[in-house]
C-alpha positions as a printed Julia matrix, in Angstrom:
534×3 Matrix{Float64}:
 -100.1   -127.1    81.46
  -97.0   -125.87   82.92
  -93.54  -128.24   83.52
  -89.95  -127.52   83.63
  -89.99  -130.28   80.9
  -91.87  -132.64   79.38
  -94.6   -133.43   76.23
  -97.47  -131.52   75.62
 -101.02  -132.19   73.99
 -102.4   -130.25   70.74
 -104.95  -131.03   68.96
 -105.66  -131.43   65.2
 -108.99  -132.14   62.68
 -109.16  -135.44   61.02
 -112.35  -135.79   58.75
 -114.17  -133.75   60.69
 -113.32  -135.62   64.3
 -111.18  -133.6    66.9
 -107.9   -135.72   68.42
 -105.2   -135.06   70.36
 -101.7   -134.79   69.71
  -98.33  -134.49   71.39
  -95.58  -132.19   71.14
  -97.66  -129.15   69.79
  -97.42  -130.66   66.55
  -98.7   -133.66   64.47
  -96.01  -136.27   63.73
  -94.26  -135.71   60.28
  -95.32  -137.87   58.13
  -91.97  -138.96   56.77
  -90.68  -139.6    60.2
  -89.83  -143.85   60.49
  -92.32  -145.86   62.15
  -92.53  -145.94   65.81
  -91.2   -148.94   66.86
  -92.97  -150.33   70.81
  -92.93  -154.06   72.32
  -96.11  -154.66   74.47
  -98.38  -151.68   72.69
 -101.27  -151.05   73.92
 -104.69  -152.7    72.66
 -108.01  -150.87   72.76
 -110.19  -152.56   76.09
 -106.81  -152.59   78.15
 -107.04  -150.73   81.34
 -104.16  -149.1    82.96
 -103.24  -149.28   86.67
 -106.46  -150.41   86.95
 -107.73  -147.22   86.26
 -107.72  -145.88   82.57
 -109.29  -148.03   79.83
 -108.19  -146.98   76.3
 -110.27  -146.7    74.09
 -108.73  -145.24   70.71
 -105.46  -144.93   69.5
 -105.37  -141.47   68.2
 -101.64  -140.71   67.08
  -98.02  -140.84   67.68
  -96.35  -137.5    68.53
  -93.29  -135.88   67.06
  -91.62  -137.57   70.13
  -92.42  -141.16   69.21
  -94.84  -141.43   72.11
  -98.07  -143.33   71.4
 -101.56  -140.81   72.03
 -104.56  -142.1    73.39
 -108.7   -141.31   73.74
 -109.04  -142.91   77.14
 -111.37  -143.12   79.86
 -111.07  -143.33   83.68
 -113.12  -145.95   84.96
 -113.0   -144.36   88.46
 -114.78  -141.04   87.89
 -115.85  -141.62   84.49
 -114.31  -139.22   82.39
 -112.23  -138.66   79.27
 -108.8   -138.48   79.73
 -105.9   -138.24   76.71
 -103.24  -140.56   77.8
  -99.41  -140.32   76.33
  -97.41  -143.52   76.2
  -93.48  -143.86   75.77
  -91.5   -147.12   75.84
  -89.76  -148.26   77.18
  -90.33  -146.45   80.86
  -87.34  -146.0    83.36
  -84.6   -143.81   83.32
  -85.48  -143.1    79.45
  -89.05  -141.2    80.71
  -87.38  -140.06   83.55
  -87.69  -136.39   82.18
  -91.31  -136.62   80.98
  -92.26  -137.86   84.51
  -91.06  -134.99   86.42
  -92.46  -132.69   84.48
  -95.87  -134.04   84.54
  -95.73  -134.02   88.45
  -94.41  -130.37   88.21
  -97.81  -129.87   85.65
 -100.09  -131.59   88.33
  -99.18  -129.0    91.11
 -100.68  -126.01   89.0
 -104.35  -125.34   88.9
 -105.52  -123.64   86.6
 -108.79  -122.83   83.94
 -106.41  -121.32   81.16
 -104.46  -125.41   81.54
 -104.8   -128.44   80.52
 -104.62  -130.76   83.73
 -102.46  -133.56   84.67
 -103.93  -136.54   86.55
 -101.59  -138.83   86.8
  -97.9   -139.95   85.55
  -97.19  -143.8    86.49
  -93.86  -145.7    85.57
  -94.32  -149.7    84.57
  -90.65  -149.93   83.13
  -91.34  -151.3    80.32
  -93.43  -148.35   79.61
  -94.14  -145.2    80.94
  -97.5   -142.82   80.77
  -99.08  -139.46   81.9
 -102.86  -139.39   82.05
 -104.31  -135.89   80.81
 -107.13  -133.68   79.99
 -109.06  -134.6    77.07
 -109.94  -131.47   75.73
 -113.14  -131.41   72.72
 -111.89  -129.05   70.41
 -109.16  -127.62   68.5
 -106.04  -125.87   68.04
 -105.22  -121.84   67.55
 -103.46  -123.29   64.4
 -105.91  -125.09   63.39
 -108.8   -122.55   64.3
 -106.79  -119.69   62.12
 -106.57  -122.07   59.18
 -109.1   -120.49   57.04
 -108.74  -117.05   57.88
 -107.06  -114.82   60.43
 -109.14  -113.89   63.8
 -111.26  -110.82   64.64
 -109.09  -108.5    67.3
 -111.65  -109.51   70.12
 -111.24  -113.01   69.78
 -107.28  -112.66   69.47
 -107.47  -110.12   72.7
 -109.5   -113.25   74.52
 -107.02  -115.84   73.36
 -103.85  -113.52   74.26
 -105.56  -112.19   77.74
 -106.19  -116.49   78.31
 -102.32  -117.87   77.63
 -100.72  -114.99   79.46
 -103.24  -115.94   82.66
 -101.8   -119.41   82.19
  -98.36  -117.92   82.3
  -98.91  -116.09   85.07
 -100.23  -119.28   87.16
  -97.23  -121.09   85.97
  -94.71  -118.25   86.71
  -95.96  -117.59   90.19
  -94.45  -121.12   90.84
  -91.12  -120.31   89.55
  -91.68  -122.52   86.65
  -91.59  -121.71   83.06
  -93.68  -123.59   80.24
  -91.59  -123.38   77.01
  -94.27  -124.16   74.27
  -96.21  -121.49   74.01
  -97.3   -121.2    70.18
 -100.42  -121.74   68.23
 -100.3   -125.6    68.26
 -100.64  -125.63   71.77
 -102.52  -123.19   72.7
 -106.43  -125.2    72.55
 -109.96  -123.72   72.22
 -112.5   -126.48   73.32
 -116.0   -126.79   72.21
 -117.42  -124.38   75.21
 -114.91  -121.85   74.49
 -112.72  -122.41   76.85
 -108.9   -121.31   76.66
 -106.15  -123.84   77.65
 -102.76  -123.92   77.01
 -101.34  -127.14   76.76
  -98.47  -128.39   79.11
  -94.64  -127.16   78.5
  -91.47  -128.67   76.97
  -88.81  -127.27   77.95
  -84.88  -126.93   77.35
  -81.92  -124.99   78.65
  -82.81  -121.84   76.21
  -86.53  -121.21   78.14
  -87.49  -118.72   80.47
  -90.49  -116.73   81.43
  -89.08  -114.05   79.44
  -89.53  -116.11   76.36
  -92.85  -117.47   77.33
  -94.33  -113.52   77.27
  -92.58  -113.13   74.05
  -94.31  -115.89   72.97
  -98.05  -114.18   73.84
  -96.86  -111.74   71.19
  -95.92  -114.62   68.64
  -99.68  -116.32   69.36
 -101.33  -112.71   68.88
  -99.5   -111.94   65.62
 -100.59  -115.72   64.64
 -104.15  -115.0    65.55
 -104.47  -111.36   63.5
 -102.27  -112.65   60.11
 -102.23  -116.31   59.99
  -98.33  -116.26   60.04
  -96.04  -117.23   62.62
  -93.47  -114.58   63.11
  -89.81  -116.28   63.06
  -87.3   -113.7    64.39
  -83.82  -112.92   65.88
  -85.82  -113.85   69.45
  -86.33  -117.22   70.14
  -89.74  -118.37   70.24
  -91.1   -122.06   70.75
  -92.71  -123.08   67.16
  -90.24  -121.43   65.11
  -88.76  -124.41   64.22
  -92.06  -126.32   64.64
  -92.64  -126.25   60.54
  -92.67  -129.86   59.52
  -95.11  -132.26   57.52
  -98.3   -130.85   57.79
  -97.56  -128.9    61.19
  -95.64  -126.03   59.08
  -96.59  -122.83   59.98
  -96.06  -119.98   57.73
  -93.56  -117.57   58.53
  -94.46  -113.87   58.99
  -95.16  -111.36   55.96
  -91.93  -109.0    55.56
  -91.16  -106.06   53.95
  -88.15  -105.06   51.53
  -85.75  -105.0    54.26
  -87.01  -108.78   55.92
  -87.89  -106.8    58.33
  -91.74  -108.4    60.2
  -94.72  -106.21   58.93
  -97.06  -105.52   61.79
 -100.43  -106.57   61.96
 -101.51  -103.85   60.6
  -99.7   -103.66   57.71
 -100.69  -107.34   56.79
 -104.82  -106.99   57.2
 -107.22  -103.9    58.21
 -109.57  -103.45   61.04
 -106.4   -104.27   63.53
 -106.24  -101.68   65.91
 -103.47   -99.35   66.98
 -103.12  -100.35   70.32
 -103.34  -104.11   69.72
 -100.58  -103.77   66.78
  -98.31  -101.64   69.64
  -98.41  -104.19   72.3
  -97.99  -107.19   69.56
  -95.11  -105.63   68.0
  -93.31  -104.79   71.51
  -93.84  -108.41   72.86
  -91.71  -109.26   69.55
  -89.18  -106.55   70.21
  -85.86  -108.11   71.1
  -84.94  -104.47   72.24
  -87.38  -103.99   74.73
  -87.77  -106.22   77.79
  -90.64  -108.27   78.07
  -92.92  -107.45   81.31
  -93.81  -109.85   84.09
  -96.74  -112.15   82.62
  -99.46  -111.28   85.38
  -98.53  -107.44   84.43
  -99.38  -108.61   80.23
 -102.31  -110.63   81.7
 -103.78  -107.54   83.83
 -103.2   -105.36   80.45
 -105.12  -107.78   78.18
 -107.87  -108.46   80.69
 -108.38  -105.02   80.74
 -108.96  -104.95   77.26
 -110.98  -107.95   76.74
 -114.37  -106.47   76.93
 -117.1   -107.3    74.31
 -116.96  -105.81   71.22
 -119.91  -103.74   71.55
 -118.64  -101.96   74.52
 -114.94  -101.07   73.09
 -115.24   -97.23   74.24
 -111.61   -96.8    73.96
 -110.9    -98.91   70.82
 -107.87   -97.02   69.51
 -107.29   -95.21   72.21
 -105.33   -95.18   76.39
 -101.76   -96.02   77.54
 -101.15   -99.64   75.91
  -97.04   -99.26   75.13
  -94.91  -100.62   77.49
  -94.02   -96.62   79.08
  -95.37   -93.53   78.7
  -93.76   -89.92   78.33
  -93.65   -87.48   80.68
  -97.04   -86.4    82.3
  -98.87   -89.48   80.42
 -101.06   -91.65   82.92
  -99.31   -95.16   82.55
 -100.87   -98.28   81.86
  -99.34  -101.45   84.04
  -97.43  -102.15   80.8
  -96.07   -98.92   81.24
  -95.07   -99.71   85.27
  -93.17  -102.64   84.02
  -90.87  -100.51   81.77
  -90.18  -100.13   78.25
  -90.79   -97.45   75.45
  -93.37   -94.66   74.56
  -96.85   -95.06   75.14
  -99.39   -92.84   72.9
 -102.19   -91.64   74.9
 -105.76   -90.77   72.53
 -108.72   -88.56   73.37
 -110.13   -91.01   75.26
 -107.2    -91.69   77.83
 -106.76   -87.74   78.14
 -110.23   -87.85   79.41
 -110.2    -90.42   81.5
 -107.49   -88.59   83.68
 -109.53   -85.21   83.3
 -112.17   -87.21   84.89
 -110.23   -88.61   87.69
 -109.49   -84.82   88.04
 -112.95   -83.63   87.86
 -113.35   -86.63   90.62
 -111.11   -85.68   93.15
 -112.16   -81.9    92.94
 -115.62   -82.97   93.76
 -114.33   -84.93   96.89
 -112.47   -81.72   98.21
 -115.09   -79.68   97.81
 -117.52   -81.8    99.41
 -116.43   -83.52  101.98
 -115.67   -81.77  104.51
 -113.66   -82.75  107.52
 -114.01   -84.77  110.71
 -115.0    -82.42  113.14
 -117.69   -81.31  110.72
 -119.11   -84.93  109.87
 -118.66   -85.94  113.78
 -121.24   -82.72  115.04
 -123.69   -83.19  112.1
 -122.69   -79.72  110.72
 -124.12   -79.37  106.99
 -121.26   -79.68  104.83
 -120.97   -77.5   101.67
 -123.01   -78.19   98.2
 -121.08   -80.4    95.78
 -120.78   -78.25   92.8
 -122.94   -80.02   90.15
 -124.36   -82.37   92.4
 -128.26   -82.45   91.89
 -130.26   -80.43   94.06
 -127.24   -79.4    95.84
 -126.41   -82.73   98.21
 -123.4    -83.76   98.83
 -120.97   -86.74   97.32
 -121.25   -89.17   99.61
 -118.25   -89.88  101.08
 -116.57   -93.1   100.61
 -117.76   -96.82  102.29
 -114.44   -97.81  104.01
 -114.0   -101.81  103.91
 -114.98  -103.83  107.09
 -116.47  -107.13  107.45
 -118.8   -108.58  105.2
 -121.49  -110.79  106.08
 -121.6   -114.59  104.56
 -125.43  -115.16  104.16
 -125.0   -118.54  103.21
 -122.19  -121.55  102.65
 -122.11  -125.04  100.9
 -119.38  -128.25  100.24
 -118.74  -128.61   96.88
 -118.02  -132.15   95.99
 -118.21  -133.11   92.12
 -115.98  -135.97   91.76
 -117.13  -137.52   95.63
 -119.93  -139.72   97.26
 -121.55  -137.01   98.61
 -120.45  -138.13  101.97
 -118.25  -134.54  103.03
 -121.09  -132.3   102.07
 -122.09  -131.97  105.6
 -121.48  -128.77  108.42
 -120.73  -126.07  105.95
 -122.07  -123.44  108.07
 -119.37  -123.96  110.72
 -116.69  -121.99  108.25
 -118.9   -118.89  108.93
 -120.2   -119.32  112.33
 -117.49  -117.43  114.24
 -115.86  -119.83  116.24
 -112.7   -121.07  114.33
 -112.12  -123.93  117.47
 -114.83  -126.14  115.11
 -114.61  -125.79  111.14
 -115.17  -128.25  108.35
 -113.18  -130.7   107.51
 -112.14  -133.59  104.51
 -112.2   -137.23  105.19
 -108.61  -138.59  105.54
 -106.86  -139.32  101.82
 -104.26  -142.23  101.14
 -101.35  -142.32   98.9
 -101.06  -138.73   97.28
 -102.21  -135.16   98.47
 -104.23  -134.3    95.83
 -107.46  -136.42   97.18
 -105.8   -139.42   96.77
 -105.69  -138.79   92.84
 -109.54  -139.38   93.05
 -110.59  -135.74   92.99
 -110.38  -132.4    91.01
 -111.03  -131.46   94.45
 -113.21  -130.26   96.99
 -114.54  -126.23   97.48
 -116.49  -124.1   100.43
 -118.82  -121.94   98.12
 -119.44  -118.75   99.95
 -122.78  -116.35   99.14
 -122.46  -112.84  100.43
 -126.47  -112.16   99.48
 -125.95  -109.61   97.35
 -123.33  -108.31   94.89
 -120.53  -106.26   97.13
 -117.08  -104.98   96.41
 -115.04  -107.18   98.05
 -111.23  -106.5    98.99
 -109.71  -109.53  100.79
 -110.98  -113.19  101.91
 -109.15  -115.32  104.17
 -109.36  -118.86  105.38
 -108.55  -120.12  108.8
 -106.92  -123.83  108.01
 -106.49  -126.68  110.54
 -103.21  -127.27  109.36
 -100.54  -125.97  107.32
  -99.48  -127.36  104.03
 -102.39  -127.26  101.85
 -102.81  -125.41   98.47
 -105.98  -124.19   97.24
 -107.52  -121.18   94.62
 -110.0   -118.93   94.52
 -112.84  -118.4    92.4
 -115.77  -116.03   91.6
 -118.97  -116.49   89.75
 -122.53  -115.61   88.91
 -124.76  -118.48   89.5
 -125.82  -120.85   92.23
 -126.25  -124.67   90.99
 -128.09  -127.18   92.86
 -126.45  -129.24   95.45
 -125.89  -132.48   93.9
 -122.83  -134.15   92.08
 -124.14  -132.62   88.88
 -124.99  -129.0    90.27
 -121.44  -129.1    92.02
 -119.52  -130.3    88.51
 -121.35  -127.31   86.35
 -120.65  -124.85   89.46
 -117.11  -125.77   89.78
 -116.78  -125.5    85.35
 -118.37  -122.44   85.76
 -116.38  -120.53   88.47
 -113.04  -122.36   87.05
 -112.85  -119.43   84.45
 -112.59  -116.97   87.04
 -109.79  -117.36   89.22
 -109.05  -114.52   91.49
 -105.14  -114.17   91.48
 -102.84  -117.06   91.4
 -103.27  -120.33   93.41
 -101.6   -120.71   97.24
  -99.62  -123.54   97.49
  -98.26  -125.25  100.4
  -99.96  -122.02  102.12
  -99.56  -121.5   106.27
 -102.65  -122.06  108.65
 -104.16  -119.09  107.08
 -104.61  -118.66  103.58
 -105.61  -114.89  102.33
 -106.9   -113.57   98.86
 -106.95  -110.19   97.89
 -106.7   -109.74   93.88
 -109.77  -108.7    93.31
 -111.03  -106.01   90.77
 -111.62  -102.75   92.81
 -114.46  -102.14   89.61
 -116.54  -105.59   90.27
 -118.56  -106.59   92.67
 -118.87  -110.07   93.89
 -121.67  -112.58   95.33
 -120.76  -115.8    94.66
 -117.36  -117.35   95.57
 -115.56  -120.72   95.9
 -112.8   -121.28   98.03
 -111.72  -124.77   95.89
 -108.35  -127.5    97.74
 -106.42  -128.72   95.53
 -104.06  -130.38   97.94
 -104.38  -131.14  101.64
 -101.48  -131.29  104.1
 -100.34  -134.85  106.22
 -102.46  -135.79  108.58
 -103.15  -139.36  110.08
 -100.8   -141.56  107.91
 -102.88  -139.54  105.5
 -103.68  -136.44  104.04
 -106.52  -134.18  105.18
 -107.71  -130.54  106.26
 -110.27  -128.37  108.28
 -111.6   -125.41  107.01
 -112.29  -123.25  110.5
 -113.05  -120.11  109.4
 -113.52  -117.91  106.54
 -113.75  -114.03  106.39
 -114.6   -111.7   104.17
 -113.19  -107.87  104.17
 -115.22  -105.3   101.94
 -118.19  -102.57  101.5
């Protein structure tokens, strides 16, 4: 979870039973006791709130970790203690509010961050699962699973980026795989020497970790590479004669060429690292299943390309030689092959306007014509529902007013007390939208009451029923597939448009995270939504 400082969570295996550390890192072992007035007793409940259950560990940091629960909405939540509180936590505060603001499936989520003086604590995630490190402890990953795990932590960083922000931590301690297979990366700690520059590096540092096992310590400075204490140490990278760090490659077989390029680049200290939605559109693009790896060793996946090669958005961001295979030469002899087709059959205006026969499409079957392409224009919502996991049910009401046309009436939340986010009460609330049928969708925007809010956008491929249950498995479910980064503190109209031009979309869930003043409160109305496509 991103910060501009602050502790993070990891987790580790004890016996058998997953916990959750701080600090990316178990305590060392020869560190002196932590020394607290007033700890903590299993059965206490905090702010009236969060009941702790099980002391799990004390970080690197001295700060006590908890297994907790929240009373309120009855879920697990890790929760991080320091003493005493004041000026002292003043630092680990901030950055836990800074973590709250970012939404995001590839985080772990902040809840809460409350300041009793004599102590000081941030609620958390609890996350069923483990570590990277702790998941590459018996042997090194297959180069899917490492593509997954690199394409998940630079989505992170691109979340946290987008907000000017940068997270800091970014190694195989906190980067966590939970029991469903879900991706998080734990929330930052930074210092003076951290920047998103360093954060991509780091991608490279986890995906060298995930192919060898080792963590590669180099000239560039990467959060972990000093991380090698008790039983937290992380082997340093294989090297050759010359200390030089031997590439994936070089260290185990079956790593592909293209996987070993980008790895070895991220490491480079000579070549500038790219933006981290530019890495995260790269590895998305390669994280397909196994089975369907067409262009395995193969395509423009170097950070440039020579002279006549097609890039790849690596390549758009700058940096050195890309090799282009069989594969990628095809692909553009394709998009060739493509646009000669469209020239020679589809005609012009005049032609299309009078119903004049335009010619035969060489290769087409039986002669016809390409058809020419859809252009985008309004798409029709066929259907619309409040999604409400974490509520009484009571705003689930009127949904079909964000699609009815008139944007004077809408939908709209009850009035919240205290803090934007729902009071602290919710994960949120969504408008789930069903265009009937799979489409290719290019834009959607939302018509608010009031400026101020932040929301995200998400896609999936299931409906759920409407209930609190049905809503909490729809909202898990679309959570891994955000569509761009999340609007925050967005005008009166909020609008999406990073969608895949090659997918086609249903299902989506326009999901608040935060809801502008209103009343002595906070709240928002959702008067329209709109969706542009063919």
């Amino acid at each position: 979870m991103p910060s501009s400082t602050g502790p993070s969570i990891d987790t580790i295996t004890e016996g058998g039973r997953v916990t959750q550390v701080g600090e990316g890192q178990e305590a060392d072992e020869s560190a002196p006791p932590v020394m607290t007035f007033g700890a903590p007793t299993a059965g206490e409940v905090l702010a009236e709130r969060y009941e702790l259950v099980e002391h799990i560990n004390n970080d690197s940091a001295g700060r006590l970790v908890w297994r907790g629960v929240d009373v309120v909405l009855r879920r697990p939540v890790a929760v991080v203690l320091r003493y005493p509180g004041g000026d002292s936590a003043t630092e680990m505060l901030q950055a836990a509010v800074a973590a709250s603001r970012v939404i995001h499936p590839n985080l772990v989520g902040v809840y809460d961050a409350i300041d009793e003086g004599e102590r000081a604590y941030v609620v958390r995630e609890w996350v069923d699962g483990q570590s990277l490190r702790e998941m590459v402890t018996e042997e090194p990953l297959d180069p899917a699973r490492a593509t997954a795990i690199g394409n998940a932590v630079a989505s992170a960083l691109a979340a946290v980026h987008a907000t000017g922000m940068v997270h800091g931590n970014v190694h195989p301690g906190t980067v966590m795989i939970s029991d469903d297979d879900r991706v998080v990366l734990a929330d930052a700690r930074t210092d003076g020497d951290d920047s998103q520059g360093s954060d991509v590096r780091a991608v490279g540092g986890v995906l060298y970790f995930a192919l060898t096992g080792h963590w590669p310590h180099t000239e560039v400075p990467l959060r972990g590479a000093t991380a090698g204490h008790g039983r937290a140490a992380i082997p340093d990278a294989v090297r050759d004669a010359g200390d030089a760090i031997a590439a994936p490659r070089q260290v185990r077989a079956g790593v592909p060429a293209y996987l070993d390029d980008l790895t070895m680049d991220l490491l480079d200290a000579e070549i500038a690292p790219p933006p981290s939605d530019v890495l995260a559109a790269e590895l998305a693009r390669l994280d397909v299943p196994a089975d369907e790896h067409f262009l395995d060793n193969t395509g423009p996946l170097r950070f440039a390309a020579e002279t006549g090669d097609e890039p790849s958005p690596l390549a758009v961001a700058g940096g050195r030689k890309v090799a282009i295979g069989i594969a990628g030469l095809l692909a553009v002899a394709l998009v060739g092959l493509l646009v000669g087709i469209s020239a020679l059959g589809g005609g012009d205006n005049r032609d299309q306007r009078s119903g004049a026969a335009s010619a035969p499409t060489a290769g087409a079957p039986g002669g016809e014509a390409s058809p020419a392409p859809v252009a985008a224009g309004p798409l029709t919502i066929r259907d619309a529902k409040i999604i409400d996991p974490d509520g009484n049910r009571a705003e689930v009401r009127e949904a079909e007013k964000v699609f009815d046309g008139n944007p004077e009436e809408g939908w709209e939340t009850q009035t919240y007390r205290g803090r934007p986010n729902f009071g602290n009460l919710k994960r949120g609330m969504g408008v789930w939208l069903d265009l009937g049928e799979p489409r290719n969708v290019k834009s959607l925007q939302v018509q608010l009451s009031a400026r101020g809010a932040s929301a995200q956008l998400f896609a999936g491929t299931n409906n759920h029923p409407s209930s609190k249950s049905g809503d909490d498995a729809l909202f898990v479910e679309y959570a891994k597939k955000a569509i761009g980064a999340p609007l925050e503190n967005a005008d009166t109209t909020m609008t999406f448009n990073a969608f895949d031009p090659n997918a086609k979309y249903r299902y989506l869930l326009f999901w608040l995270t935060e809801l502008p003043p209103s009343e002595g409160g906070y709240k928002v109305g959702v008067q329209e939504i709109t969706v542009q496509g063919s």
